[in-house]
Coordinates of C-alpha atoms in Angstrom, one line a residue:
X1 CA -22.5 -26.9 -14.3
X2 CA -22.0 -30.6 -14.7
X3 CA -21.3 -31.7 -18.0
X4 CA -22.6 -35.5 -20.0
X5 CA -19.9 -37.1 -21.2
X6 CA -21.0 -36.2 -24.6
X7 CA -21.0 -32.7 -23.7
X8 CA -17.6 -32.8 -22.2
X9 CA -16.1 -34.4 -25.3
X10 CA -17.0 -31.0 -27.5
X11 CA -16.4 -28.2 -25.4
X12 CA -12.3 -30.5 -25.4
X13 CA -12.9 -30.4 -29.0
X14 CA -13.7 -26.8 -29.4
X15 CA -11.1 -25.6 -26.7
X16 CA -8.5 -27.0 -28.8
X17 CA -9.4 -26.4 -32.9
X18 CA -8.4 -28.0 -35.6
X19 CA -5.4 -27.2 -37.8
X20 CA -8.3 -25.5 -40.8
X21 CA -8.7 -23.0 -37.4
X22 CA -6.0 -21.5 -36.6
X23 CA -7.3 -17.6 -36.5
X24 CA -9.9 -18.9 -34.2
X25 CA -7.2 -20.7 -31.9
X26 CA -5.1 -17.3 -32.2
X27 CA -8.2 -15.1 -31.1
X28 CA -8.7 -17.9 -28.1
X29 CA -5.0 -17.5 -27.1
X30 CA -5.3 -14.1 -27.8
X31 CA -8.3 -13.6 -25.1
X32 CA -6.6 -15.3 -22.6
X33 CA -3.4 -13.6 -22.9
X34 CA -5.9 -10.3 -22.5
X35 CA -7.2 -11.8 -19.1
X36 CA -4.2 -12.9 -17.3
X37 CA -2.4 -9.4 -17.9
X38 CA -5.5 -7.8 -16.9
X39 CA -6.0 -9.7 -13.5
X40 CA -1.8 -9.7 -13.1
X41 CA -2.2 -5.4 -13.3
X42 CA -4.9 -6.0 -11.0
X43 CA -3.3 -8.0 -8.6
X44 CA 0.2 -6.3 -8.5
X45 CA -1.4 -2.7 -8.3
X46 CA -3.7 -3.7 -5.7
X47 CA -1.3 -4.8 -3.7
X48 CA 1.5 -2.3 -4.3
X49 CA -1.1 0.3 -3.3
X50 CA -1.8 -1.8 -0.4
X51 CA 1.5 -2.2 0.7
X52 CA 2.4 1.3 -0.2
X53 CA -0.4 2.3 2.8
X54 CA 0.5 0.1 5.7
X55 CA 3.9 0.0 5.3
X56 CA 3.4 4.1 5.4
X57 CA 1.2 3.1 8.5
X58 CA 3.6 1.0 10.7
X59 CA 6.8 3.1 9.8
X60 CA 4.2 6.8 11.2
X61 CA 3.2 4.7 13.5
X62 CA 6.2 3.1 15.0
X63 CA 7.5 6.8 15.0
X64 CA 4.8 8.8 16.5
X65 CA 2.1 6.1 17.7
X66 CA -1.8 6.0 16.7
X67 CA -2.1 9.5 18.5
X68 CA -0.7 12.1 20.4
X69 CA -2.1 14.5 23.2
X70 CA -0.4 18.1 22.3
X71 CA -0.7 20.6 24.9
X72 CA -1.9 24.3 24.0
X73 CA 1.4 26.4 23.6
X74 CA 3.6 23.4 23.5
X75 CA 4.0 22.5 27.4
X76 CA 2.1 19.9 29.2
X77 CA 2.2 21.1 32.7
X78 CA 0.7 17.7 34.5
X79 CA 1.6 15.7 32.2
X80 CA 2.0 12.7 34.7
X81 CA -1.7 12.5 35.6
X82 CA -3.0 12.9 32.6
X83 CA -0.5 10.0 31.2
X84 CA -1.8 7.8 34.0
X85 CA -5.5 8.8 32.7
X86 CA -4.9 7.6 29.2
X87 CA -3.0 4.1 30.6
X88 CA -6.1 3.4 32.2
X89 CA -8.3 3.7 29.4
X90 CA -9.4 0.6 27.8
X91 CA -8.2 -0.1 24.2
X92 CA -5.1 1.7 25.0
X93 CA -1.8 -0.6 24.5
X94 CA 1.4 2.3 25.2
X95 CA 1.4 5.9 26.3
X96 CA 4.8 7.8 26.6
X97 CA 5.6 11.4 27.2
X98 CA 7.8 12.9 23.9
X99 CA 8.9 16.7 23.2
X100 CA 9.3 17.3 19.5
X101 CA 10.4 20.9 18.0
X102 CA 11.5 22.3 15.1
X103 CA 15.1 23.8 15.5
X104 CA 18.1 24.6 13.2
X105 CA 21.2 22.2 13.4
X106 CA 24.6 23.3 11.9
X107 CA 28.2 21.2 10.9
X108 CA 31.2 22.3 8.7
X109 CA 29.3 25.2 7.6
X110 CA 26.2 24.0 6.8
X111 CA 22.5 24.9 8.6
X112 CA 19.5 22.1 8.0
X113 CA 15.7 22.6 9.3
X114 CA 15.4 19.9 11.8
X115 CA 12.9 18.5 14.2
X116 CA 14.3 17.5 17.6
X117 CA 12.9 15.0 19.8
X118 CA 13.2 13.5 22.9
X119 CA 12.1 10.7 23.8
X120 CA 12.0 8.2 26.8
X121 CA 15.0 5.4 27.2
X122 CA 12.3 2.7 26.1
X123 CA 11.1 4.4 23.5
X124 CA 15.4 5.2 22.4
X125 CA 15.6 1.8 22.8
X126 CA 13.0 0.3 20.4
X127 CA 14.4 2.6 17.7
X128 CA 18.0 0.4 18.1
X129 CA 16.5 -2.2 15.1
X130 CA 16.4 0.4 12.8
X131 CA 20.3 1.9 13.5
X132 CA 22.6 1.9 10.6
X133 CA 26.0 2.8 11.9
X134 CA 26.6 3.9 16.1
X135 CA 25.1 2.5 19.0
X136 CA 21.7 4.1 20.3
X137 CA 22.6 2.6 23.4
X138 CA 24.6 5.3 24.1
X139 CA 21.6 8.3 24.1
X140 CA 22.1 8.3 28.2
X141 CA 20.1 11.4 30.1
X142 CA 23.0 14.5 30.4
X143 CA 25.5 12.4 28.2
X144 CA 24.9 14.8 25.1
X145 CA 24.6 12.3 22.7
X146 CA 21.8 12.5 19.8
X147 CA 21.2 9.8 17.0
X148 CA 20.2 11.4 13.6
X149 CA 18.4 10.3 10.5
X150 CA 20.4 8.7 8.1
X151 CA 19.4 11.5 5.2
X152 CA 20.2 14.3 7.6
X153 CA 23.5 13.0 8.2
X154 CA 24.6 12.9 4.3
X155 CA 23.0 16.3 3.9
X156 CA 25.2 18.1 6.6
X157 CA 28.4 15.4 6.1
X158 CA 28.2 14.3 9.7
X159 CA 29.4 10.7 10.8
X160 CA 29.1 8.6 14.2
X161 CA 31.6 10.4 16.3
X162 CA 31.2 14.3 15.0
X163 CA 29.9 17.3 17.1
X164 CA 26.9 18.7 15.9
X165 CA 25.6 22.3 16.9
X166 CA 21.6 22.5 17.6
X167 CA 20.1 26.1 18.1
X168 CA 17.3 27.3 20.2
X169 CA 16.2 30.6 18.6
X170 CA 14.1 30.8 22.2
X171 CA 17.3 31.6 24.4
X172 CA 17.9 33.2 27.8
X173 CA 17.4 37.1 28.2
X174 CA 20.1 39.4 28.8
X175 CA 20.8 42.9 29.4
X176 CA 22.1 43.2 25.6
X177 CA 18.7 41.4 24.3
X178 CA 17.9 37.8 23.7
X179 CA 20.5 35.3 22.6
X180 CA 20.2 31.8 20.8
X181 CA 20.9 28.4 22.8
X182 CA 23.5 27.0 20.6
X183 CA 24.9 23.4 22.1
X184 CA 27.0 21.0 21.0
X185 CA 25.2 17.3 21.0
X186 CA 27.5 14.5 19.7
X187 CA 26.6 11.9 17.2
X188 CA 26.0 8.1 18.8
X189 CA 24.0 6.7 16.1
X190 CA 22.6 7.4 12.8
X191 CA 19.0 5.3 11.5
X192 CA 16.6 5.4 8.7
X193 CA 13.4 4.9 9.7
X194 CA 12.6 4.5 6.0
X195 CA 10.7 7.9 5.2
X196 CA 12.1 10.3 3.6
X197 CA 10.7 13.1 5.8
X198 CA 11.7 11.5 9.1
X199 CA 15.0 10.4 8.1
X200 CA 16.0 13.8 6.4
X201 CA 14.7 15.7 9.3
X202 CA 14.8 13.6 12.9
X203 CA 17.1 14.3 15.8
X204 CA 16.7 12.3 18.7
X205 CA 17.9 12.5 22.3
X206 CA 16.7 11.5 25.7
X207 CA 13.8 13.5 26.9
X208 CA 16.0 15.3 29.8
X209 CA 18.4 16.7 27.7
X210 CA 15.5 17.8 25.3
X211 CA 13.9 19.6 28.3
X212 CA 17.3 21.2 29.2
X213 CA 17.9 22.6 25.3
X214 CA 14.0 23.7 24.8
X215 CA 13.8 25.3 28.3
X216 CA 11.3 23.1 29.4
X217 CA 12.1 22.2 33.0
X218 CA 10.0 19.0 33.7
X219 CA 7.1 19.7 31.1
X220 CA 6.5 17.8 27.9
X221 CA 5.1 19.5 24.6
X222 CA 3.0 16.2 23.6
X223 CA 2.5 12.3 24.8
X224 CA 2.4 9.6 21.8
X225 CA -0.6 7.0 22.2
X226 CA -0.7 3.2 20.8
X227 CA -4.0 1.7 20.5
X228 CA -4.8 -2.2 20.0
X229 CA -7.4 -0.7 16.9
X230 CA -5.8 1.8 14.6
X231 CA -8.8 2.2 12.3
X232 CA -11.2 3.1 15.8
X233 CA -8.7 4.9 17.2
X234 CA -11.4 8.5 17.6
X235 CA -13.8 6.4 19.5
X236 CA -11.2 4.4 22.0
X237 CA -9.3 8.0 22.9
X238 CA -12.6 9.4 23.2
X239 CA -12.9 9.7 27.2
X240 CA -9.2 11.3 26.5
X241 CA -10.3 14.0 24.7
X242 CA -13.3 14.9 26.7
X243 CA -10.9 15.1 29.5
X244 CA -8.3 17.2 28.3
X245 CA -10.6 19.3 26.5
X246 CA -9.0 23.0 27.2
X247 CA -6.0 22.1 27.8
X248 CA -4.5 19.9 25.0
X249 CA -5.9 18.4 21.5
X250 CA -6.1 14.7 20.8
X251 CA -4.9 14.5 17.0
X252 CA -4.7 10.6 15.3
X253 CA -3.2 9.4 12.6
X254 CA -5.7 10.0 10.3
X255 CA -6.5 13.6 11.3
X256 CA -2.4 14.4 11.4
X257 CA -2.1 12.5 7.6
X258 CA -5.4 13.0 6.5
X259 CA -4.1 14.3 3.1
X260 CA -2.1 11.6 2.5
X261 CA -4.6 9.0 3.3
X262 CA -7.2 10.3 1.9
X263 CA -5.1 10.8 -1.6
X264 CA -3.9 7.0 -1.2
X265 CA -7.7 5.4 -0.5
X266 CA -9.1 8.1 -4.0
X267 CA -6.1 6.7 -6.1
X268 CA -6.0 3.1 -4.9
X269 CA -10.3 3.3 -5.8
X270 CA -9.5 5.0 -9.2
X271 CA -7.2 2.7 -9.8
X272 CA -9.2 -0.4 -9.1
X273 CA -12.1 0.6 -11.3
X274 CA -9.7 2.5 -14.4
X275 CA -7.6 -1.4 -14.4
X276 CA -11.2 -3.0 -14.3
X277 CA -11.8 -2.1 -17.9
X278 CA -9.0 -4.2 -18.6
X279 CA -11.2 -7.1 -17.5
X280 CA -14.1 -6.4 -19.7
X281 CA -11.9 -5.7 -22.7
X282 CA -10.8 -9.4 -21.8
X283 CA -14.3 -10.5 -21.9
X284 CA -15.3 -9.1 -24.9
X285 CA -11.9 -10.5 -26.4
X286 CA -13.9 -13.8 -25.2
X287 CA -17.1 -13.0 -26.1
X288 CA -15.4 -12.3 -30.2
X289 CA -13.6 -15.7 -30.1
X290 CA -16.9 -17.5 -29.3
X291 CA -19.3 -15.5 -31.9
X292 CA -16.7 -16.5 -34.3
X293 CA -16.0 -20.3 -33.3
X294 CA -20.2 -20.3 -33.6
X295 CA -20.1 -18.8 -37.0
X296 CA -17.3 -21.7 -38.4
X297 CA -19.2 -24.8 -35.8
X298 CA -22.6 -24.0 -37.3
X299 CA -23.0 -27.0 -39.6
X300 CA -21.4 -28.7 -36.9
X301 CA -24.4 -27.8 -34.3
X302 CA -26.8 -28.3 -37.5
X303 CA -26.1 -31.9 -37.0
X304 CA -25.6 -32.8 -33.5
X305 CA -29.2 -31.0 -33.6
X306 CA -30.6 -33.4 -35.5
X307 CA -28.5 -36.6 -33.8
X308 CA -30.8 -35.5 -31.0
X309 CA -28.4 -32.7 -28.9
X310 CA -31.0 -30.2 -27.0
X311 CA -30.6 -26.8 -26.8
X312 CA -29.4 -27.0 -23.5
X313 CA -26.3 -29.2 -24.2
X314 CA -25.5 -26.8 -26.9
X315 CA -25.5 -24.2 -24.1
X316 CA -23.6 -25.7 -21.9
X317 CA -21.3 -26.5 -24.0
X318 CA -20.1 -23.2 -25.1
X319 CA -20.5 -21.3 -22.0
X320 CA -18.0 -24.2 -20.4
X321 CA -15.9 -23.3 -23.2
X322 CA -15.9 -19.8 -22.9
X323 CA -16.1 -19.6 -19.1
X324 CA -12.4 -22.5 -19.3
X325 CA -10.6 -19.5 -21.6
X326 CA -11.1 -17.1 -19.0
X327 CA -10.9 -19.7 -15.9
X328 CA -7.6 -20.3 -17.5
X329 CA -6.7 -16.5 -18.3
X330 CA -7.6 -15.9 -14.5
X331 CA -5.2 -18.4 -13.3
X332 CA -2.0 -17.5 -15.2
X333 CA -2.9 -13.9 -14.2
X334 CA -2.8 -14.9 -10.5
X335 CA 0.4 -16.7 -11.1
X336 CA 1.7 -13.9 -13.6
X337 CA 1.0 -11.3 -10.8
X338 CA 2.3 -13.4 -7.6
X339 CA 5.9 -13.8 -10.1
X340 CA 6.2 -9.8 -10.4
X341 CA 5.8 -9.2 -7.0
X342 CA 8.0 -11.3 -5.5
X343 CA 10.6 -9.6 -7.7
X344 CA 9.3 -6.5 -8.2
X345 CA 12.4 -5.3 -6.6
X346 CA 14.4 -6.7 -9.5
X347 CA 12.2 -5.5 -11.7
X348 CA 12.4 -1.8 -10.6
X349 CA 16.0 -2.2 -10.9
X350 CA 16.0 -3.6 -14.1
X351 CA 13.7 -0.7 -16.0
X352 CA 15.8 1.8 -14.1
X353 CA 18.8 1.0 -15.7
X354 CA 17.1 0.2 -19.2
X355 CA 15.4 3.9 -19.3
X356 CA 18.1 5.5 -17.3
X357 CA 15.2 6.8 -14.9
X358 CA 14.4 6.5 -11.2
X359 CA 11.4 5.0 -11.0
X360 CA 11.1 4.8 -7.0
X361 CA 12.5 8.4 -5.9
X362 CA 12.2 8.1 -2.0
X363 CA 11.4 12.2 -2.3
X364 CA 8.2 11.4 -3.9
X365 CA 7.9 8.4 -2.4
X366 CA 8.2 8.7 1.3
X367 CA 9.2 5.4 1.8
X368 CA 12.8 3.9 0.5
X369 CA 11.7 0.7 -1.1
X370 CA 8.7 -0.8 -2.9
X371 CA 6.0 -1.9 -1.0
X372 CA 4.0 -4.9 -1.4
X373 CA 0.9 -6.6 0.9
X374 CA -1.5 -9.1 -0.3
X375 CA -5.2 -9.0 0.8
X376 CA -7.0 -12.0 0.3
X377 CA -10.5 -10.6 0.3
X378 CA -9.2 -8.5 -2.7
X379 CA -7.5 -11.2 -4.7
X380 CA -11.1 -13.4 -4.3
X381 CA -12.8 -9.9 -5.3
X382 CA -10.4 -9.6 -8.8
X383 CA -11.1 -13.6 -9.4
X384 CA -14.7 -13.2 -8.9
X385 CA -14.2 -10.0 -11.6
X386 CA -12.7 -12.2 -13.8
X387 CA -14.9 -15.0 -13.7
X388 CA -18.3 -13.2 -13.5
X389 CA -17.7 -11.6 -16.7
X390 CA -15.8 -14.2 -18.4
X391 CA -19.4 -16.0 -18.0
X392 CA -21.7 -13.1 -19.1
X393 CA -19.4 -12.9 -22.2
X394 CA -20.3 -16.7 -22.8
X395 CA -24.2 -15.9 -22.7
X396 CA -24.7 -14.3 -25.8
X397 CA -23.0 -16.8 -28.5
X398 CA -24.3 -19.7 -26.5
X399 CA -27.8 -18.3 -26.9
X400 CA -27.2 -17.6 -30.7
X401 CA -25.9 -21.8 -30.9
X402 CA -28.5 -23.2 -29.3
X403 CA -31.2 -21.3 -31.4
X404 CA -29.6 -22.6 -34.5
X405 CA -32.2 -24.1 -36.8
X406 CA -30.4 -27.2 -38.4
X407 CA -33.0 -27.5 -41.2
X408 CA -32.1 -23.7 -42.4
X409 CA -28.7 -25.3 -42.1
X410 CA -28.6 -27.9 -44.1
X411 CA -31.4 -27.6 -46.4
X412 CA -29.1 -26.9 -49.2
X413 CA -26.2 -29.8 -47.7

């Protein structure tokens, strides 16, 4: 909307009243105060949600791949050919062979639910970033050495160094009956992953030594897929699935966290159209300010009708005016929002100790820290919120100033 100098001049003029209007300045300031915390919330949720998913993503991913292929019973017998299958499929990036069971572990005393896995040395080895104390480099086939999640380890008091005792309910028969596999594994490394689950429950050793404690021979129980496409990961491990079909399940992310997901992509929609009425409150904020700076402008517009303003200039005048308060409500919001999460952190931190209350339980949580990711396409969908009904609010009282009839005005002037 391009504005005559004339034109430009008043809607400066009415952006900034006069010291006689100060209730409509505070209404004005009041609106966009209303818009910028409205996009901020948008912004900073948004993105907190979004954050909150694919950092849940990479850290499920990084542990168990886009899929796995699970045998029937637990024991892939030719596991090899069917690894080679899936590495030849297209769209496939990493296949490895990984045994995972739930066991019992025990120290000083104490007995924790585990899951034990065993992996391959590469996949051992790209676990060595997220090490907190140890050295993962140790986790050598028949060295009995595991590395254990970092909440596991303050749970049952052990440290870099102890003996740990993992038991195999499934143990050898003998002529007095059945007895438990209980071996001692000791304790290279301890990581954190950064979910709660996996680092309160994750035992890792090599894959050999897994198949030696579970009984195994040279079987695997599962093999962990990566794909170049997480979100078309049914249709690339398609041909897999036909041909394992009676022998093992394909499972992917999505099916193995559905619940999760599905309960992250219904709240982060809820949320997005609850914080939307945030925005319309600010328009009709806007919309309030404008009816009102018509009302106390109406001699105003009585006469620059009859110095020859059209109806159209009138128009345009306070729909520019209306649109600037939430054009610059929209911006601060976007700066307002950026500011809080680049120290939401702080922030966190801050109400914590103020309220005495952890906000950001890693129990509830999942993952240890607060997430943040920033999707452009959403931040231009909140703006274009903002400004699309900052401009229908504008409609209305520049309708009602452009039909004002300056002779019913000032007939009595």
């Amino acid at each position: 909307m391009i504005l005559s100098p004339f034109e430009s001049m008043i809607a400066k003029r009415y952006l900034l009243p006069g010291k006689g209007e100060a209730f409509i300045a505070l209404v004005a300031g009041i609106s966009v105060g209303v818009v910028m915390l409205s996009v901020a919330m948008l912004v900073v949720v948004m993105s907190v949600m979004n954050g909150f998913r694919a950092e849940l993503l990479d850290k499920i991913v990084g542990l168990n791949g886009h899929a796995i292929v699970q045998a029937y019973g637990g024991r892939l017998d030719d596991w090899e050919s069917v690894l080679a299958e899936i590495e030849q499929t297209p769209g496939v990036v990493d296949a490895s062979p990984l045994i995972e069971q739930p066991l019992l572990v025990t120290f000083n005393g104490r007995v924790e639910g585990i899951l034990v896995r065993g992996n391959t040395s590469d996949d051992i080895a790209a676990l060595s970033d997220k090490v907190l104390l140890g050295n993962i480099g140790e986790l050598q086939p028949r060295s009995g050495t595991v590395a254990i999640g970092s909440r596991l380890a303050q749970n049952i008091g052990a440290r870099v160094g102890d003996t740990i005792t993992i038991i195999n309910p499934q143990g050898r028969s003998t002529p007095f009956g059945t007895s438990m596999r209980q071996v001692g594994y000791q304790v290279a490394a301890i990581f954190e992953v950064g979910i709660y689950d996996y680092d309160q429950k994750f035992i890792v050793m090599p894959m050999e030594d897994a198949q030696t404690l579970l009984l195994l021979g040279d079987k695997v129980s599962m093999i962990e897929i990566t794909v170049d496409d997480p979100d078309n990961v049914g249709e690339i491990l398609a041909p897999v699935e036909a041909a394992v079909a009676g022998r093992a399940v394909v499972a992917d992310w999505k099916t193995i966290n559905s619940s999760l997901f599905e309960a992250l992509q219904v709240e982060r929609v809820a949320m997005f159209f609850a914080l939307s009425f945030m925005v319309l409150v600010a328009a009709f904020n806007i919309l309030s300010s404008l009816v009102m700076l018509v009302r106390a402008k109406t001699r105003d517009i009585a006469i620059m009708r009859t110095m020859g303003a059209t109806r159209r200039s009138l128009l345009k005048i306070f729909v520019t005016t209306g649109f600037t308060v939430g054009a610059i409500g929209t911006v601060a919001g976007l700066i307002f929002g950026f500011i809080v999460l680049y120290f939401r952190e702080g922030i966190v931190k801050i109400i914590a100790a103020v309220t005495g209350q952890q906000l950001w339980d890693p129990e509830v949580r999942f993952l240890s820290q607060l997430p943040a990711r920033v999707d452009p396409v959403e931040i231009i969908g909140i703006v274009l919120l903002a400004l699309v009904l900052s401009f229908l609010a504008t409609l209305y009282p520049a309708f009602k100033a452009s039909s004002t009839d300056p002779v019913q005005v000032l007939r009595y002037e």
